[in-house]
Tab-separated table of C-alpha atoms in Angstrom:
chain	number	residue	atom	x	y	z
A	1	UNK	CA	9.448	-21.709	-22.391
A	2	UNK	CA	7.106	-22.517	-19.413
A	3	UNK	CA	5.921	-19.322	-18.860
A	4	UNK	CA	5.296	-19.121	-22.641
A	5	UNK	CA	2.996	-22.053	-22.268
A	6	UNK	CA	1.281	-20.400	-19.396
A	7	UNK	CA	0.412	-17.811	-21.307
A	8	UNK	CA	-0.840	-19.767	-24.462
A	9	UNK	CA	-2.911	-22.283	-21.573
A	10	UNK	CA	-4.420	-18.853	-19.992
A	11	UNK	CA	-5.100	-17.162	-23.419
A	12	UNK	CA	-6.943	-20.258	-25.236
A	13	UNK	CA	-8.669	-21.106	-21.907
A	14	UNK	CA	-9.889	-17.386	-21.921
A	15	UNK	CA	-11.047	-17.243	-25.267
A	16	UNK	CA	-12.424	-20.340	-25.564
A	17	UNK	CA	-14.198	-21.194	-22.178
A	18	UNK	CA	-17.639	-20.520	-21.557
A	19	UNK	CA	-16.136	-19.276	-18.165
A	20	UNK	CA	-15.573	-16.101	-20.403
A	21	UNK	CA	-18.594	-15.089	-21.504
A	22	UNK	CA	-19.797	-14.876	-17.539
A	23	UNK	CA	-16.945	-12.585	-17.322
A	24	UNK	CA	-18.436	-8.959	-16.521
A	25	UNK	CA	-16.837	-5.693	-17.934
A	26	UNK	CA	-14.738	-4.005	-15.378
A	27	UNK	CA	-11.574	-1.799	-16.423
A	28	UNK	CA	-10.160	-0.552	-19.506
A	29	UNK	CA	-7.435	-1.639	-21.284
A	30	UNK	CA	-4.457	0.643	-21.277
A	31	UNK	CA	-3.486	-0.203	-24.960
A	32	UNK	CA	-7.111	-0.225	-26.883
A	33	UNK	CA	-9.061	1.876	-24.402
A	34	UNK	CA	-12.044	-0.820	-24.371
A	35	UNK	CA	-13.187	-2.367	-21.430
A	36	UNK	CA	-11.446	-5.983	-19.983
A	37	UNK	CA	-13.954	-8.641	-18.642
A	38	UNK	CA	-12.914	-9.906	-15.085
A	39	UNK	CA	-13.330	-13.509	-14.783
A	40	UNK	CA	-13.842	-14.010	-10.977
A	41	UNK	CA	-14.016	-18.214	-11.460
A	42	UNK	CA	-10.126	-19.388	-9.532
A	43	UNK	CA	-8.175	-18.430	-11.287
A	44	UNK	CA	-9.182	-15.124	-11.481
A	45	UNK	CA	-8.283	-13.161	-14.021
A	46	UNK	CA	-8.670	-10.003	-16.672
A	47	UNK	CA	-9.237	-10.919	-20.091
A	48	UNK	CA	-8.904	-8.383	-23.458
A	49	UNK	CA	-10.680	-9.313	-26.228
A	50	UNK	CA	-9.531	-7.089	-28.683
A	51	UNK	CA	-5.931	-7.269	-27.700
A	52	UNK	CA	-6.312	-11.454	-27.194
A	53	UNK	CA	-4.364	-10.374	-23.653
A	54	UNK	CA	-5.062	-12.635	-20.634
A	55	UNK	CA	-3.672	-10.709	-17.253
A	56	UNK	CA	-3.270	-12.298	-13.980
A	57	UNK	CA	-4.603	-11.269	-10.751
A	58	UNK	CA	-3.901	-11.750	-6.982
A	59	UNK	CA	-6.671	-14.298	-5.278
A	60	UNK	CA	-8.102	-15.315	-2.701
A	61	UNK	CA	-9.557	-11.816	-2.511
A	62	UNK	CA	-11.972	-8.957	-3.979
A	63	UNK	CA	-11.065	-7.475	-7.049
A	64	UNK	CA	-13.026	-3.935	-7.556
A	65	UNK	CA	-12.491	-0.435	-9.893
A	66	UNK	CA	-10.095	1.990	-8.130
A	67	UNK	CA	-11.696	5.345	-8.938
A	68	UNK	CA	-10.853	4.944	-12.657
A	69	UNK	CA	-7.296	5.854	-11.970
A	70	UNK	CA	-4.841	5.246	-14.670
A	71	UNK	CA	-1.364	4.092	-13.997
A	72	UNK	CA	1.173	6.722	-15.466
A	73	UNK	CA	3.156	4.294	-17.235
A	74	UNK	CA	0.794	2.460	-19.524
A	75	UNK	CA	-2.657	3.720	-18.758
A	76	UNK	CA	-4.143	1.000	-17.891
A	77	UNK	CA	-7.145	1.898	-14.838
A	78	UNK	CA	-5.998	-0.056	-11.559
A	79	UNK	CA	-7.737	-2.038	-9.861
A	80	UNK	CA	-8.310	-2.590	-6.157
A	81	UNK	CA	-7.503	-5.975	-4.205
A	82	UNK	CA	-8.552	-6.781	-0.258
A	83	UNK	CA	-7.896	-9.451	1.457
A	84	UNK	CA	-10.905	-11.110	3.423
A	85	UNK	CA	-10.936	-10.561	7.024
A	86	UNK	CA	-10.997	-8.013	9.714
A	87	UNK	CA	-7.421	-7.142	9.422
A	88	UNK	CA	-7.376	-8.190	5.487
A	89	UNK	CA	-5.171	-5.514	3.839
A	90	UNK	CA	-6.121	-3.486	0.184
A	91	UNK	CA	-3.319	-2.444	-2.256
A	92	UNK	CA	-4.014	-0.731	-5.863
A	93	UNK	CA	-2.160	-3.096	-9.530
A	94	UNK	CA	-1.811	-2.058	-12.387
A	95	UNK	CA	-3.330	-4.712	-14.233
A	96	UNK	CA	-0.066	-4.751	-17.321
A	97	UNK	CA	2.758	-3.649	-14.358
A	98	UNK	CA	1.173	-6.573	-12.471
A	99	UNK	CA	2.299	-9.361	-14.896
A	100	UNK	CA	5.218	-7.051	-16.563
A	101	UNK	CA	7.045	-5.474	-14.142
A	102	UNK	CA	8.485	-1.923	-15.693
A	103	UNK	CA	11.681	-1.629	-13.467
A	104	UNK	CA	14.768	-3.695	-13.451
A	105	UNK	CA	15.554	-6.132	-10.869
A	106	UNK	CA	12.176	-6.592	-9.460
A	107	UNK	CA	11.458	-10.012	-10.322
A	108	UNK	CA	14.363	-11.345	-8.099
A	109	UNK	CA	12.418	-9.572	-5.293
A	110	UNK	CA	8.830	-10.870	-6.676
A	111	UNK	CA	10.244	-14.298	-6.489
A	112	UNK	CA	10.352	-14.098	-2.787
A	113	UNK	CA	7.306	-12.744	-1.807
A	114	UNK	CA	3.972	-14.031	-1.224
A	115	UNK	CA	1.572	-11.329	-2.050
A	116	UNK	CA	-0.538	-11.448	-4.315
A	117	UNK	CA	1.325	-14.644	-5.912
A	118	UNK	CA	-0.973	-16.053	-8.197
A	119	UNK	CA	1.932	-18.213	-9.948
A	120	UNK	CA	5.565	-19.495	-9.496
A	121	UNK	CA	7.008	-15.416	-10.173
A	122	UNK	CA	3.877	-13.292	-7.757
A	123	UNK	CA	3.336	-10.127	-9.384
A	124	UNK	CA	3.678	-6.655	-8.489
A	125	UNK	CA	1.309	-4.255	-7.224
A	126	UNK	CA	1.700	-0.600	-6.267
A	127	UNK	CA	3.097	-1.379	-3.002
A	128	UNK	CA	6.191	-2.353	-4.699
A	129	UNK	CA	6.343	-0.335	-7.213
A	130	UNK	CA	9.265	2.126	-7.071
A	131	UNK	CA	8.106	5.224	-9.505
A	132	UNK	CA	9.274	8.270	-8.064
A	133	UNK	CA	6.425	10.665	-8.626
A	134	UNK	CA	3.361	8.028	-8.763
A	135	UNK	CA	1.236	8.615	-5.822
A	136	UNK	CA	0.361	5.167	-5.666
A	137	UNK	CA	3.866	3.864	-5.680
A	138	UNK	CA	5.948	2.547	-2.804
A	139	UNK	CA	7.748	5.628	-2.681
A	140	UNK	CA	5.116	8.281	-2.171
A	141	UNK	CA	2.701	6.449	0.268
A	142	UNK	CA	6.154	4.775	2.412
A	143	UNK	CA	6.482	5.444	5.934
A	144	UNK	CA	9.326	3.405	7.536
A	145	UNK	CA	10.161	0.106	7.890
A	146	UNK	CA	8.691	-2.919	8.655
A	147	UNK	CA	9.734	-4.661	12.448
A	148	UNK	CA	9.056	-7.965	11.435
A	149	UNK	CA	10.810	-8.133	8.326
A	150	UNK	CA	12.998	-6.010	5.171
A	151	UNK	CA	9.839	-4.760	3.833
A	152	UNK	CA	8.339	-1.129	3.874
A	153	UNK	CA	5.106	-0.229	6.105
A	154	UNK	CA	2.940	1.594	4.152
A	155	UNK	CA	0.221	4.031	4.610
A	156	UNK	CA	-2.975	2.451	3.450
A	157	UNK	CA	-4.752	5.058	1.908
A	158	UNK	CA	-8.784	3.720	1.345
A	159	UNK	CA	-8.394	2.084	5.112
A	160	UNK	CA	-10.587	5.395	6.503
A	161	UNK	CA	-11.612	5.495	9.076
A	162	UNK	CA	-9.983	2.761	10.739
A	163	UNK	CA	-6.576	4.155	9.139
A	164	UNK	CA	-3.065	1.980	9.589
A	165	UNK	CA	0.129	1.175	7.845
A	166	UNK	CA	0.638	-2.300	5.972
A	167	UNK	CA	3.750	-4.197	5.412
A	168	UNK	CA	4.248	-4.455	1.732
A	169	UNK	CA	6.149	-7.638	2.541
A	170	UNK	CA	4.257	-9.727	5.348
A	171	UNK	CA	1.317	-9.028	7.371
A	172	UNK	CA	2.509	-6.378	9.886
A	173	UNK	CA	-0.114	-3.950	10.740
A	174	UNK	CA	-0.068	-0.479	12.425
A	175	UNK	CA	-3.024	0.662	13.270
A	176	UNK	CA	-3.178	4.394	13.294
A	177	UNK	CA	-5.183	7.339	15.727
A	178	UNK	CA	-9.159	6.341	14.886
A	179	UNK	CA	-10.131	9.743	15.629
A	180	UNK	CA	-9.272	11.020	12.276
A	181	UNK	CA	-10.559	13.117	9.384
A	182	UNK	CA	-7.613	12.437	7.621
A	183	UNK	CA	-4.086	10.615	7.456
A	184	UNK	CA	-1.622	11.607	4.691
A	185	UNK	CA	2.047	11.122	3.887
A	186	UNK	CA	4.592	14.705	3.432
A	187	UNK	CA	7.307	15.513	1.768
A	188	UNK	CA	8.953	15.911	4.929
A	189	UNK	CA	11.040	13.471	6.760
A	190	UNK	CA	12.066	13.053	10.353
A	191	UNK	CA	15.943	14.432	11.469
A	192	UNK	CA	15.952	11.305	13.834
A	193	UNK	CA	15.145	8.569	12.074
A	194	UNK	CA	14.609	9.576	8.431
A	195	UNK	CA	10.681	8.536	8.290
A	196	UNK	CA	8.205	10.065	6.513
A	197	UNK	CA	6.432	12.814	8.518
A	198	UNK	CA	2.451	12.151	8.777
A	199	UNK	CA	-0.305	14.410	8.482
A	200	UNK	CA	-3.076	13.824	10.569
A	201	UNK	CA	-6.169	16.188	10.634
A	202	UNK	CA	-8.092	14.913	13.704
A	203	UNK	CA	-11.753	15.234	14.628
A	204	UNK	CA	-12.662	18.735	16.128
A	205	UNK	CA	-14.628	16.671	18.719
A	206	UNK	CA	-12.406	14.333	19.789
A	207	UNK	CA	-8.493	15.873	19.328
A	208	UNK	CA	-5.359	15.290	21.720
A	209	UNK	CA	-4.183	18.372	21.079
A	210	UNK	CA	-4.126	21.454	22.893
A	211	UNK	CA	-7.176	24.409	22.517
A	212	UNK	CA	-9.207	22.330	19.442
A	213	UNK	CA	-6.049	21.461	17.592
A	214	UNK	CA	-6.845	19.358	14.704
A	215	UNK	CA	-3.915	19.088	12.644
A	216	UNK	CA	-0.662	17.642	13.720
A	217	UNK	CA	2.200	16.684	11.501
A	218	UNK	CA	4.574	14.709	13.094
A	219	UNK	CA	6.943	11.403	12.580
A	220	UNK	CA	4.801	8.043	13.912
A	221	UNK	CA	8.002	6.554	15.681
A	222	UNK	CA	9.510	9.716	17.425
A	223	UNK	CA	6.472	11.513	18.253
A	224	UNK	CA	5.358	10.874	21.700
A	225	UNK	CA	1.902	11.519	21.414
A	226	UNK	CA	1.304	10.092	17.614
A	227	UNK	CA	3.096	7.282	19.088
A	228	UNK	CA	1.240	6.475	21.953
A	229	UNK	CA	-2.170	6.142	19.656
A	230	UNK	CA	-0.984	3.383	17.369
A	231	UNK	CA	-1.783	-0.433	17.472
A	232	UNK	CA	0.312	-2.790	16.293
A	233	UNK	CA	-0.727	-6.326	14.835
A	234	UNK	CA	0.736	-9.312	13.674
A	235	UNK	CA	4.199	-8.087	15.372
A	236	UNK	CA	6.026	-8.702	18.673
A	237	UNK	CA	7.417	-5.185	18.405
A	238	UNK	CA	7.630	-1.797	17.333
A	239	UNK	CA	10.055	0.948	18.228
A	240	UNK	CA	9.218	3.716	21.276
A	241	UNK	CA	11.622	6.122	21.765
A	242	UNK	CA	12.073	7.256	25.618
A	243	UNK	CA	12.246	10.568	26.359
A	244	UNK	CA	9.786	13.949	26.060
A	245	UNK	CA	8.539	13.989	22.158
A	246	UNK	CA	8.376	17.743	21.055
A	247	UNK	CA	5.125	19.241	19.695
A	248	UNK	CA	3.408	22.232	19.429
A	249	UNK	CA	-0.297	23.018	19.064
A	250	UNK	CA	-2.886	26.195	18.743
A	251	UNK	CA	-3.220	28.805	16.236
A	252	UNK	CA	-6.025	28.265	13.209
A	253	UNK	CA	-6.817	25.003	14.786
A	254	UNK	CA	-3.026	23.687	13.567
A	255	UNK	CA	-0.434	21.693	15.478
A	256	UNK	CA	3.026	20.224	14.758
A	257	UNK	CA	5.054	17.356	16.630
A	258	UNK	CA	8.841	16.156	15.921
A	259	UNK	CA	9.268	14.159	18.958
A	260	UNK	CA	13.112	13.252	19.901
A	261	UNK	CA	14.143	11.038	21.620
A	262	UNK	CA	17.084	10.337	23.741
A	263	UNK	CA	19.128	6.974	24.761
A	264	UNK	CA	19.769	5.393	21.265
A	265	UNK	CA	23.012	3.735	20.892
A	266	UNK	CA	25.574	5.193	18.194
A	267	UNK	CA	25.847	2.587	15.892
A	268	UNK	CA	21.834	1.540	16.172
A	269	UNK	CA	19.847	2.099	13.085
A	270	UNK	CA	16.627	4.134	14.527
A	271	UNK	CA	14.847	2.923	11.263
A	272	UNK	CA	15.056	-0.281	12.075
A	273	UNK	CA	14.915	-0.372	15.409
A	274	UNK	CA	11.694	-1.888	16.385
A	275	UNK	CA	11.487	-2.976	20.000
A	276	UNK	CA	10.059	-1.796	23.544
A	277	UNK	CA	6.528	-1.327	22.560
């Protein structure tokens, strides 16, 4: 019943405040294809007039157009949120997924999280979201997990060219090799430790690798070298393996790492194993 009144409050307040009609047109609507105004005045907010919809957003942050991409599940074009700040992160929402999460169970997890919480139930953004072929989702862009806490880092993929992973949880930051064209996630995973392998396409003029090397694919956490060129933030730890990492370089300017490492206990998790950094 609360929420209920929420929505009627938010609704009346949109329609009938001149806080409105300084709204500016920013995405479209996933259900009548015309454009939403974005009400930047706290609390921010989208607001539909044809479809009389009111949609939360996160705040305390810039709201923006992500490359009028459409989520696959409603249509609706995301939007893109960043934090202020040096080391403020950015995450894509669906606008309608935001307020009405699509998969069961995920408002028990929504409740406990503080991103992008702009009332008592958060919301959830594409960093949480657990579609399986969405390459926005949580699975496609995830990485391994999180030292500080039981979240998922994440590789951000508009932080070029300073690229890193985020928590999608609490604000642990990896800060990736700077010297880079380009950062992707694989299909691959490691044999070690299960992450997901990374791409990394480094600059011609400035590559680790062997004879002008660019590209090296190779796991973040097991790779010696990809390893050693990360910065972590906001975290007392994050996982080294000891021991020789593996890689191999040359050849139409390619390279490829799996670094292994030796000395982990039999019953220790290497996923979660964050310490020694």
């Amino acid at each position: 019943m609360e929420s209920k009144i929420e929505k009627m409050d938010s609704l009346f307040e949109a329609q009938f405040s001149p806080l409105a009609e300084s709204g500016r047109l920013l995405s479209k609507c996933g259900k009548c294809s015309r454009y939403m105004k974005y009400v930047s005045i706290r609390p921010s907010r989208l607001y539909c007039a044809t479809c009389e919809e009111v949609y939360a957003l996160p705040q305390n942050g810039t709201i923006k157009l992500y490359k009028e991409l459409t989520c696959p599940l409603d249509n609706f074009e995301l939007l893109l949120f960043s934090l202020l700040g040096p080391d403020g992160k950015s995450y894509s929402l669906c606008p309608y997924c935001y307020n009405n999460p699509p998969f069961e169970g995920l408002e028990t997890l929504l409740g406990d999280l503080s991103i992008g919480k702009t009332n008592k139930s958060g919301g959830m953004p594409c960093s949480l979201c657990p579609h399986p072929t969405c390459r926005h989702s949580m699975i496609k862009l995830s990485v391994c997990a999180c030292p500080e806490c039981n979240g998922t880092l994440l590789l951000d993929p508009v932080s070029a060219p300073k690229w890193r992973l985020d928590c999608n949880k609490c604000n642990c930051l990896v800060y990736l090799p700077q010297n880079s064209h380009r950062i992707v996630t694989t299909d691959e995973h490691c044999n070690e430790c299960g992450s997901t392998i990374l791409e990394v396409d480094f600059n011609k003029n400035d590559t680790p690798l062997k004879d002008g090397a660019t590209l090296h694919k190779a796991c973040v956490l097991c790779d010696d070298l990809l390893h050693s060129m990360v910065e972590v933030k906001h975290s007392k730890s994050f996982f080294r393996r000891t021991g020789k990492g593996r890689g191999r370089s040359g050849g139409r300017g390619r390279g490829r790492g799996r670094g292994r490492g030796r000395g982990r206990g039999k019953n220790e998790d290497p996923k979660m194993s964050f310490r020694d950094f």
